Short mmCIF file of C-alpha atoms in Angstrom, two decimals:
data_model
loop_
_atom_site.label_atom_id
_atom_site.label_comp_id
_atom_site.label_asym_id
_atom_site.label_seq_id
_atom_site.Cartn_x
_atom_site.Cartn_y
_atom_site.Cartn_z
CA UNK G 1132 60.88 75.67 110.91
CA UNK G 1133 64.10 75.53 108.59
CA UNK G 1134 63.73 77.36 105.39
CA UNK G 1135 64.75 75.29 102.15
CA UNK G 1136 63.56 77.59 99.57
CA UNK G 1137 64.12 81.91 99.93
CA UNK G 1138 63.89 84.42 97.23
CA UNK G 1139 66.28 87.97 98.21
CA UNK G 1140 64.96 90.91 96.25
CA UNK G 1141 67.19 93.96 95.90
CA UNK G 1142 69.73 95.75 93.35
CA UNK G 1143 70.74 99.35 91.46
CA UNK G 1144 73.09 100.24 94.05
CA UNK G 1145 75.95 98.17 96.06
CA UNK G 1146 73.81 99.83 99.17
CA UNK G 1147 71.49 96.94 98.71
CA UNK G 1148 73.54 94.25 97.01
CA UNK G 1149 76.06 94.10 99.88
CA UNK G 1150 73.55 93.19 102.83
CA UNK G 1151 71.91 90.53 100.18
CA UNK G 1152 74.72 89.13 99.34
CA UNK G 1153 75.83 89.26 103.22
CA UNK G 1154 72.39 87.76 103.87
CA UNK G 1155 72.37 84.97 101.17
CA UNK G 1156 75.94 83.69 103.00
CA UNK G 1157 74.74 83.98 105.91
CA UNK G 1158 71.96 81.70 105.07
CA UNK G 1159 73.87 79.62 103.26
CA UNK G 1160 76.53 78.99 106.51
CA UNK G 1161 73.54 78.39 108.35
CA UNK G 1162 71.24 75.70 105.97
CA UNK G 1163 73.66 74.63 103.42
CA UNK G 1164 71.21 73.05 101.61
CA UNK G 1165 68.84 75.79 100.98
CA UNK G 1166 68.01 77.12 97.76
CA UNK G 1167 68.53 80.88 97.38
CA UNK G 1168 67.16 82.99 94.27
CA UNK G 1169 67.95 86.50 93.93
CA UNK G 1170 66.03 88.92 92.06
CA UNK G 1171 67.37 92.03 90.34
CA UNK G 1172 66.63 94.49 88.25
CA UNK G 1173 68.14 95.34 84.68
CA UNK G 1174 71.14 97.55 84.77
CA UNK G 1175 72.12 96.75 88.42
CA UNK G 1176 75.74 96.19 90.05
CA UNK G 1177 73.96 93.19 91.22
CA UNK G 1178 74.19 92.08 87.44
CA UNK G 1179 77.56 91.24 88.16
CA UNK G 1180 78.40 90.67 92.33
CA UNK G 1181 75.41 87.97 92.27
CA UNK G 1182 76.51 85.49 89.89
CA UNK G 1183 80.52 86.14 91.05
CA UNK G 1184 79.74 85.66 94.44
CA UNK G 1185 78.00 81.79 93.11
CA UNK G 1186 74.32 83.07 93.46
CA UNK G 1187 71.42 82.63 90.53
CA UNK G 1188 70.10 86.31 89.28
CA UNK G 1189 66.88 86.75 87.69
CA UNK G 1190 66.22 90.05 86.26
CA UNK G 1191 63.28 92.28 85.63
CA UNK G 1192 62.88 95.81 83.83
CA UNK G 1193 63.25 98.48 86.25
CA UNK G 1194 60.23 99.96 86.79
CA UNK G 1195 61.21 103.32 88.50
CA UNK G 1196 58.41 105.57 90.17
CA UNK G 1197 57.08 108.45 88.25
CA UNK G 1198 58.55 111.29 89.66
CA UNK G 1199 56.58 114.03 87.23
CA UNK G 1200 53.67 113.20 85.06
CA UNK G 1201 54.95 112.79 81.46
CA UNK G 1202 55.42 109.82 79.41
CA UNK G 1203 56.72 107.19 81.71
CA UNK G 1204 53.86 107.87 84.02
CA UNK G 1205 51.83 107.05 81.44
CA UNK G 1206 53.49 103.98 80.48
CA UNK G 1207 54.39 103.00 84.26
CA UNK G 1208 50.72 100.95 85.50
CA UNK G 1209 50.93 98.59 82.88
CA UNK G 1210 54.84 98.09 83.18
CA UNK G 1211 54.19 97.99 87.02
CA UNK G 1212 51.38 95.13 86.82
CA UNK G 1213 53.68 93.20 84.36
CA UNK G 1214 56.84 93.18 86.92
CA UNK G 1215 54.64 92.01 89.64
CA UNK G 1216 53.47 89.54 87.56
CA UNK G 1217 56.74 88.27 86.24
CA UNK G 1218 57.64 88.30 90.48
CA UNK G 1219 54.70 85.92 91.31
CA UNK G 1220 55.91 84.30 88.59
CA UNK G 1221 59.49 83.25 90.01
CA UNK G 1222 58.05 82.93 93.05
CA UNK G 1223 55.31 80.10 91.97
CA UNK G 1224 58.30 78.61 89.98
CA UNK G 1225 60.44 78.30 93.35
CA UNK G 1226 57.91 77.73 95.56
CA UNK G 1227 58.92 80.56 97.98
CA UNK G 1228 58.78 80.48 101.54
CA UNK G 1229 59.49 83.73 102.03
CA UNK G 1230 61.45 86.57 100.63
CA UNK G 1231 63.62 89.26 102.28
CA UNK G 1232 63.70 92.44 100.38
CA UNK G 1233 66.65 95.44 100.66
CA UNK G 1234 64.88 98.18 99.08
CA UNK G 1235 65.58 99.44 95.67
CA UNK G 1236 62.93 99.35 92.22
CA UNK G 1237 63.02 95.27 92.35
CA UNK G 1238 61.75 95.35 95.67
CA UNK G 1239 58.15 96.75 95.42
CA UNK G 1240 56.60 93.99 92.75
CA UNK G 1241 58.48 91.21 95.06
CA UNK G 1242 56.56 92.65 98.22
CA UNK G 1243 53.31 93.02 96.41
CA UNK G 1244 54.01 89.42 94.66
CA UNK G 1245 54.91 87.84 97.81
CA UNK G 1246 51.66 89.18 99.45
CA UNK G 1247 49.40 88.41 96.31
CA UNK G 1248 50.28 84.44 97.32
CA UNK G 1249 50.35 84.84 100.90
CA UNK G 1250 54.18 84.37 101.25
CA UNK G 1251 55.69 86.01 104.12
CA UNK G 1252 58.46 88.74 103.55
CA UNK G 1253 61.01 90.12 105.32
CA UNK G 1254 62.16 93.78 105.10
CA UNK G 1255 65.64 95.09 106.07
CA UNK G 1256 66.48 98.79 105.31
CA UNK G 1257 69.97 100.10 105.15
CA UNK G 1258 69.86 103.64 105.51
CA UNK G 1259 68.36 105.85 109.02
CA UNK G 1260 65.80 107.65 106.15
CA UNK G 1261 63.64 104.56 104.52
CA UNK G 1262 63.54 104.49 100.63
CA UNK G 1263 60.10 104.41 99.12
CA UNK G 1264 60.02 100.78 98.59
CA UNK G 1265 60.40 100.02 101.84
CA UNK G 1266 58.24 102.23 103.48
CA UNK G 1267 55.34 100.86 101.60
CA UNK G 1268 56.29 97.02 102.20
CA UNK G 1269 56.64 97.88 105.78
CA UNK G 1270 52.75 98.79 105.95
CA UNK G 1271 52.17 95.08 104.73
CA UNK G 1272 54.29 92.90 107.02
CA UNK G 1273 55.50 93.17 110.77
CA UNK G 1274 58.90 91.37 109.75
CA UNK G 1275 61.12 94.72 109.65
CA UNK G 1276 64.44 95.46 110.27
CA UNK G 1277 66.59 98.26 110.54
CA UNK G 1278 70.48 99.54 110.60
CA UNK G 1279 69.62 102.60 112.57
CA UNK G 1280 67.63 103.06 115.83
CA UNK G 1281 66.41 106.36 114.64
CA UNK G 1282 64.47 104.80 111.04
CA UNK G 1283 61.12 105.42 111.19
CA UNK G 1284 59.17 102.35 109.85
CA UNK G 1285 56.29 100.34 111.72
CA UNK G 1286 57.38 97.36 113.69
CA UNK G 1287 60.89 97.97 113.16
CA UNK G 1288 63.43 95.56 115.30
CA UNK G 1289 67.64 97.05 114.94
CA UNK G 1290 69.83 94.81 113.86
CA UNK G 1291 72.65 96.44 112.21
CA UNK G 1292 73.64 95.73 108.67
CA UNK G 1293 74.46 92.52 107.34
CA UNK G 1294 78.16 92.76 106.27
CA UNK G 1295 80.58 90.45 104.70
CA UNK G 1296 82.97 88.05 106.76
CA UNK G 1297 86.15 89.37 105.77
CA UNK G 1298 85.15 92.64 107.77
CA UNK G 1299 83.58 91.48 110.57
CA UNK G 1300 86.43 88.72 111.23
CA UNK G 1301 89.05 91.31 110.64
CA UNK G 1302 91.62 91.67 113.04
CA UNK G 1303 92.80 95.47 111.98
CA UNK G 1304 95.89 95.56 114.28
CA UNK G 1305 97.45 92.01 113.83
CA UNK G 1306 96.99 92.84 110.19
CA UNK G 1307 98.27 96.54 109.93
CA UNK G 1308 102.02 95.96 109.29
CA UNK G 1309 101.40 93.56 106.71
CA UNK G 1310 98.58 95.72 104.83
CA UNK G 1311 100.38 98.71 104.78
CA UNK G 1312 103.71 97.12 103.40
CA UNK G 1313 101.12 95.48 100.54
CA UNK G 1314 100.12 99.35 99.88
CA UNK G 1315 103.66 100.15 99.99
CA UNK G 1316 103.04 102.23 103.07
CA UNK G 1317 106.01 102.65 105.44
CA UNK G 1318 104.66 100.37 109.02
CA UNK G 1319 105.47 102.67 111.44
CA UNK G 1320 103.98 105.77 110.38
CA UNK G 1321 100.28 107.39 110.76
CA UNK G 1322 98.30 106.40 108.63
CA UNK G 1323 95.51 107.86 106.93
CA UNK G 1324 92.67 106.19 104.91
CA UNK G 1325 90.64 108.66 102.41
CA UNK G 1326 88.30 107.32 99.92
CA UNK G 1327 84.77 108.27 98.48
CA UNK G 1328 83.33 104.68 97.64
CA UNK G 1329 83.58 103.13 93.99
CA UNK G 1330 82.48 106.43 92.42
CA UNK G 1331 85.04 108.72 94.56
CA UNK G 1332 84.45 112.17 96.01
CA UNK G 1333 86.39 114.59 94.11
CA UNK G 1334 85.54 117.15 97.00
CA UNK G 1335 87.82 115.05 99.33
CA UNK G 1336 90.16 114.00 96.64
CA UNK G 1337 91.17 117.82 96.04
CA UNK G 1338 91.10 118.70 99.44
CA UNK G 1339 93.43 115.81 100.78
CA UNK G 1340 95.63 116.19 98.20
CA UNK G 1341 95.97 119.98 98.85
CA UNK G 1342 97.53 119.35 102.36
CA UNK G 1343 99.46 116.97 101.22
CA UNK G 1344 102.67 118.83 102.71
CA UNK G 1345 100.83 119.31 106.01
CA UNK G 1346 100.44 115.80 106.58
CA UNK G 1347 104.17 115.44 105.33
CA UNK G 1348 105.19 117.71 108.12
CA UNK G 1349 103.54 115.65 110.47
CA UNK G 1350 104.44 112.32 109.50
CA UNK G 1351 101.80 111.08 107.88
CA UNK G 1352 101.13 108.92 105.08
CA UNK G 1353 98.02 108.87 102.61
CA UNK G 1354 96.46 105.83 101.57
CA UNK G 1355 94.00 107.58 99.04
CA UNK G 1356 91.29 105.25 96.82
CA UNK G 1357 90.02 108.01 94.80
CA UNK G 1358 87.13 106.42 92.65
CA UNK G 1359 87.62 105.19 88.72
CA UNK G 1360 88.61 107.57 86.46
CA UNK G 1361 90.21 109.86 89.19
CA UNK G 1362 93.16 108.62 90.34
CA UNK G 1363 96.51 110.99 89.90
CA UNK G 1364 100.13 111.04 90.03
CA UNK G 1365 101.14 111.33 93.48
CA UNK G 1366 104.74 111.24 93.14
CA UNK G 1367 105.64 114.61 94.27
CA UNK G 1368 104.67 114.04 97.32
CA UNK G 1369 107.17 113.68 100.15
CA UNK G 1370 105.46 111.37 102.39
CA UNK G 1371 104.57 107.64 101.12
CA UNK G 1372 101.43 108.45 98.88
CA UNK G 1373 99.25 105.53 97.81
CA UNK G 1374 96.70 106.40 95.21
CA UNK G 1375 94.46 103.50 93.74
CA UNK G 1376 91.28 103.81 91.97
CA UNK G 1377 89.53 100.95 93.19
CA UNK G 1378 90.28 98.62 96.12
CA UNK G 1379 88.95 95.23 95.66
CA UNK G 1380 90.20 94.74 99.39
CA UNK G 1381 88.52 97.42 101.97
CA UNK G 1382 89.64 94.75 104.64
CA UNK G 1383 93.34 95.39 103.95
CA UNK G 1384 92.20 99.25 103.27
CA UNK G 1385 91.07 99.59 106.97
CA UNK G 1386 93.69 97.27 108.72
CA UNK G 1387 96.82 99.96 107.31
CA UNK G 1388 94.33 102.91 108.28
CA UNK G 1389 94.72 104.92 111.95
CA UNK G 1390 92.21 107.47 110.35
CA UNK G 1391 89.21 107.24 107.66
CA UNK G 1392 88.24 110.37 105.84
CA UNK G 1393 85.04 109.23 103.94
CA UNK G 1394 80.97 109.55 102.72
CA UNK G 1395 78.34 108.07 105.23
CA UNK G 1396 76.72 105.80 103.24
CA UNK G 1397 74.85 103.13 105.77
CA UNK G 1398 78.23 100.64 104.35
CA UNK G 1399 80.98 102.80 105.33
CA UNK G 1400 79.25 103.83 108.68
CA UNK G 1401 78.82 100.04 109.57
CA UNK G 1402 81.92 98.35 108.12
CA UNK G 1403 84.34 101.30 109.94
CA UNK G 1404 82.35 100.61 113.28
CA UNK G 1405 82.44 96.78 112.78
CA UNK G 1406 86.66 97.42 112.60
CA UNK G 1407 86.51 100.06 115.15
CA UNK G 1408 88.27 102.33 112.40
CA UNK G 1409 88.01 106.06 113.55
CA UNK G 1410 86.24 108.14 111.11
CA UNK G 1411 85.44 111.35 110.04
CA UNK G 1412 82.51 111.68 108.09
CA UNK G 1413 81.73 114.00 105.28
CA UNK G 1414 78.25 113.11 104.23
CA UNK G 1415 76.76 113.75 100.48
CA UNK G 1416 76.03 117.03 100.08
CA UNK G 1417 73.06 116.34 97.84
CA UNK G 1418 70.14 113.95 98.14
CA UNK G 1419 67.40 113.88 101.03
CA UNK G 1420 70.44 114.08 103.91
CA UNK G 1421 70.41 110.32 104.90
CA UNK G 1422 74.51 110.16 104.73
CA UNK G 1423 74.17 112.70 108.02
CA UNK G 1424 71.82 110.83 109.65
CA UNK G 1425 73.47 107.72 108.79
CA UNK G 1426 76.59 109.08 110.99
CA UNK G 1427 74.56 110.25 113.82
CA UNK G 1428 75.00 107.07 116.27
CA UNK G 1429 78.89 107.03 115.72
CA UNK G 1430 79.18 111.08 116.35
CA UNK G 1431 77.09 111.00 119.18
CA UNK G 1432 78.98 108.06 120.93
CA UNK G 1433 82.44 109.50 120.39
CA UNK G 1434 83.78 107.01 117.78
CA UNK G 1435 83.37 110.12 114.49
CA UNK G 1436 83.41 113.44 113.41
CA UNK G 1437 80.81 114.64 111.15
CA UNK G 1438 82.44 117.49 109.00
CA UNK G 1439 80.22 119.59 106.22
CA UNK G 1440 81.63 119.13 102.67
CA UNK G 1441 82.18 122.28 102.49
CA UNK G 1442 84.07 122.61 105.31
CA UNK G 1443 86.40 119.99 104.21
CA UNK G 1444 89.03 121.49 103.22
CA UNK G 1445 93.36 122.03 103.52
CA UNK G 1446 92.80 124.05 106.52
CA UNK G 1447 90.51 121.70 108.27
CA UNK G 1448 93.10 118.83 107.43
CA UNK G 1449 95.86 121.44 109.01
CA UNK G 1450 93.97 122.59 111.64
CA UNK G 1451 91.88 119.76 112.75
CA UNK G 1452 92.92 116.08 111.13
CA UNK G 1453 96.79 116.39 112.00
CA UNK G 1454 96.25 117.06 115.62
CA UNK G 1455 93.66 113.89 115.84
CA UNK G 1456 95.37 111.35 113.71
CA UNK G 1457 98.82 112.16 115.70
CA UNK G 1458 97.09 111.91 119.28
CA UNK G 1459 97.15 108.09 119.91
CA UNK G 1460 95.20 108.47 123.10
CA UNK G 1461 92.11 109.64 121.42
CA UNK G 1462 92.29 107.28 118.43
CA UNK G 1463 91.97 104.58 120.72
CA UNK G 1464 89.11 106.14 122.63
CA UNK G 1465 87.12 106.46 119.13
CA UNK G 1466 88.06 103.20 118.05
CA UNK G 1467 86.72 101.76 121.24
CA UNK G 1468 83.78 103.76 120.86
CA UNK G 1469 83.12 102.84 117.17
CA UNK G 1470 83.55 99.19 117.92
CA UNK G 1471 80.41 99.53 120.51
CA UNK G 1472 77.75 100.54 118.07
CA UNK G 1473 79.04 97.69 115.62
CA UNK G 1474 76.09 94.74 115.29
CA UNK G 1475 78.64 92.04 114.17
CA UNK G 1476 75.83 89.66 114.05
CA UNK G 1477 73.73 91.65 112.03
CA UNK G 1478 73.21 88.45 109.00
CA UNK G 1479 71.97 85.90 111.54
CA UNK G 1480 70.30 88.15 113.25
CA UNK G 1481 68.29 88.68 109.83
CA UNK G 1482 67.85 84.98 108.92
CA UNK G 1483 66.63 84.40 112.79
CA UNK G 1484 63.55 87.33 111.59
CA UNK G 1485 63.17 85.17 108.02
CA UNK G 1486 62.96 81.78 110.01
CA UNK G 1487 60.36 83.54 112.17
CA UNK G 1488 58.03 84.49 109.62
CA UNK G 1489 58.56 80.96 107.75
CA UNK G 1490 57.48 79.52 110.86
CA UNK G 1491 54.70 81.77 112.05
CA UNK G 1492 53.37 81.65 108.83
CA UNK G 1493 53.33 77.78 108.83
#
C-alpha cells in the first residue's frame, strides 16, 4: 500500500534532523504526491533546516525527562499528558498513516499518540547506544531500525543512516581538484580534513594547529572547519592553511580531504564511510561513550583509527598522522574499507519499513 499521508517526529539536535530530513526526500522522490508533516520541538535546529529544506514544522514544548526530583518533575505529568495530546492532535488533523520517529524529546508523545489511535510507527535510531525515547517506543512496535549492528533494541533490522544526496552521489576523486582549488588548497598536495561538527572541538583545534610545522615539513595542507566562534588566523603558517568556521558544503569538505581528523557522532561515521573518506576518530570525551561505539564497525574493518582525546595531540599528529596521510597505499586500503560498511540506501531502505507497517496495518 502507498502512503499519502506520514507524520516524521524528531528535533534538538542535527543527529536527528539530518536522517528526517534525509527520510522526508527520500519519500518525497519516491511518492511525490505524499503529504509529509514534521513535528518538532521548541528550540530545535529543526526550527530552521525543516522549513529551508520546503517541509511544514509543527512545534511542541519540549518536555524533557526529569532527571532529579525537583520542580520540573513536579510540573512534568501534566506537561507530558498535554504534548501527547497536542500529538494526537496533529495526527487526527492529518489523518496519519503512520509516523517514523528519530529519537529526541518530540519523539515520545508522537509514539504514545500514534499508539493511542492505533497508527503504526516506525522507529530509526542513529546512534550504536539507543536514546531513551527510543528504547521505550521500541517496546511498542516491531518496525525498528538501526545504524549500527551492535544497538540493542527489540526487533531491530540495520539499515544504515539515512543521509542526504549530495553525499551519497558524491564522486570524491573526480571532484578533489576542483574542491580544493574552491578552498584555496594547492591540488596536488596531501590533504588533510579536521573539523569538530557545527560546535567545533577545541581539543583538536589546538592540537592540529600545534603541528602545524610538522605537517609543513611533510607536505601537507590543512583544511580546518573549526566550529563558530573559533576560527583563527592561520596565516603564519607555511603550508596552505584553510580555516572556516562553518562549511555549508561537507560534500566539497570531503572531496579535497585524503585524511579526516574528527568526533564520531553516528553523521560523521556514516557520511565519511558513504565517501570512503579515511578517518581517524576522536570520540567525545564526555557523555554515555556512544561516539566510541559509534566508530567501532569502521575500526574494526580497517577503514579508521579510533584515537583517545587525550591522546590527540602534536606528537600523535608527528608521530602517527604524517606517516598515514603520506602512505598512499594504505589510504586507499581504508578508503576501500570505509566504503564497505557504507548503507548508501539507507532512506529507501527506511520508507520500504514505513510502507510495511502502512500496509500490514491495513
Amino acid at each position: 500500500m502507498r502512503i499519502e499521508r506520514v507524520v516524521l517526529a524528531g528535533g534538538g539536535t542535527a543527529g536527528h534532523v539530518s536522517p528526517l530530513l534525509a527520510t522526508a526526500d527520500a519519500l518525497r522522490a519516491r511518492l511525490p504526491k505524499i503529504e509529509i508533516a514534521v513535528l518538532g520541538s521548541e528550540g530545535g535546529l529543526e526550527e530552521d533546516l525543516v522549513p529551508a529544506r520546503g517541509y511544514e514544522l509543527t512545534v511542541i514544548p519540549k518536555v524533557a525527562f526529569p532527571r532529579r526530583p525537583n520542580g520540573a518533575a513536579v510540573r512534568f505529568p501534566g506537561a507530558f499528558r498535554k504534548a501527547v495530546a497536542r500529538t494526537k492532535d496533529l495526527l487526527d488533523e492529518r489523518d496519519a498513516q503512520v509516523v517514523i520517529g528519530f529519537g529526541g524529546h518530540v519523539s515520545t508523545p508522537a509514539y504514545l499518540a500514534a499508539r493511542r489511535r492505533s497508527t503504526p510507527f516506525v522507529i530509526h535510531e542513529q546512534n550504536a547506544r539507543p536514546g531513551l525515547a527510543n528504547k521505550l517506543g521500541a517496546r511498542m512496535t516491531p518496525y525498528v531500525a538501526t545504524t549500527f549492528s551492535s544497538t540493542p533494541l527489540p526487533h531491530a533490522q540495520v539499515i544504515g543512516l539515512p543521509l542526504r544526496r549530495e553525499i551519497t552521489d558524491l564522486d570524491r576523486a573526480g571532484m578533489q581538484a576542483q574542491a580544493r582549488t574552491q578552498f584555496g588548497l594547492d591540488p596536488d598536495r596531501p590533504t588533510l580534513l579536521v573539523t569538530g561538527g557545527s560546535l567545533g572541538a577545541l581539543s583538536l583545534n589546538e592540537a592540529t594547529w600545534a603541528a602545524r610545522e610538522t605537517l609543513a615539513d611533510a607536505g601537507v595542507q590543512v583544511l580546518h572547519v573549526t566550529g563558530r566562534g573559533k576560527a583563527f588566523d592561520a596565516a603564519e603558517a607555511r603550508a596552505p592553511y584553510t580555516v572556516l568556521e562553518y562549511a555549508d558544503r561537507m560534500d566539497l569538505c570531503y572531496a579535497a580531504a585524503d585524511l579526516v581528523v574528527t568526533r564520531s557522532g553516528a553523521g560523521m561515521v556514516c557520511e565519511t564511510s558513504a565517501v570512503g573518506l579515511p578517518s581517524v576518530f576522536v570520540p567525545l570525551p564526555i557523555g554515555n561513550g556512544e561516539q566510541r561505539l559509534n566508530a567501532a564497525d569502521t575500526v574494526a574493518a580497517g577503514g579508521a583509527l579510533l584515537v583517545d582525546n587525550d591522546d590527540y595531540t602534536a606528537d600523535w599528529v608527528r608521530d602517527q598522522l604524517v606517516p598515514l596521510i603520506t602512505d598512499r597505499a594504505r589510504l586507499a586500503a581504508m578508503a576501500a574499507a570505509m566504503r564497505a560498511q557504507q548503507h548508501a540506501k539507507a532512506g529507501d531502505a527506511l520508507v520500504d519499513l514505513a510502507e510495511r507497517a502502512v500496509e500490514e496495518q491495513a
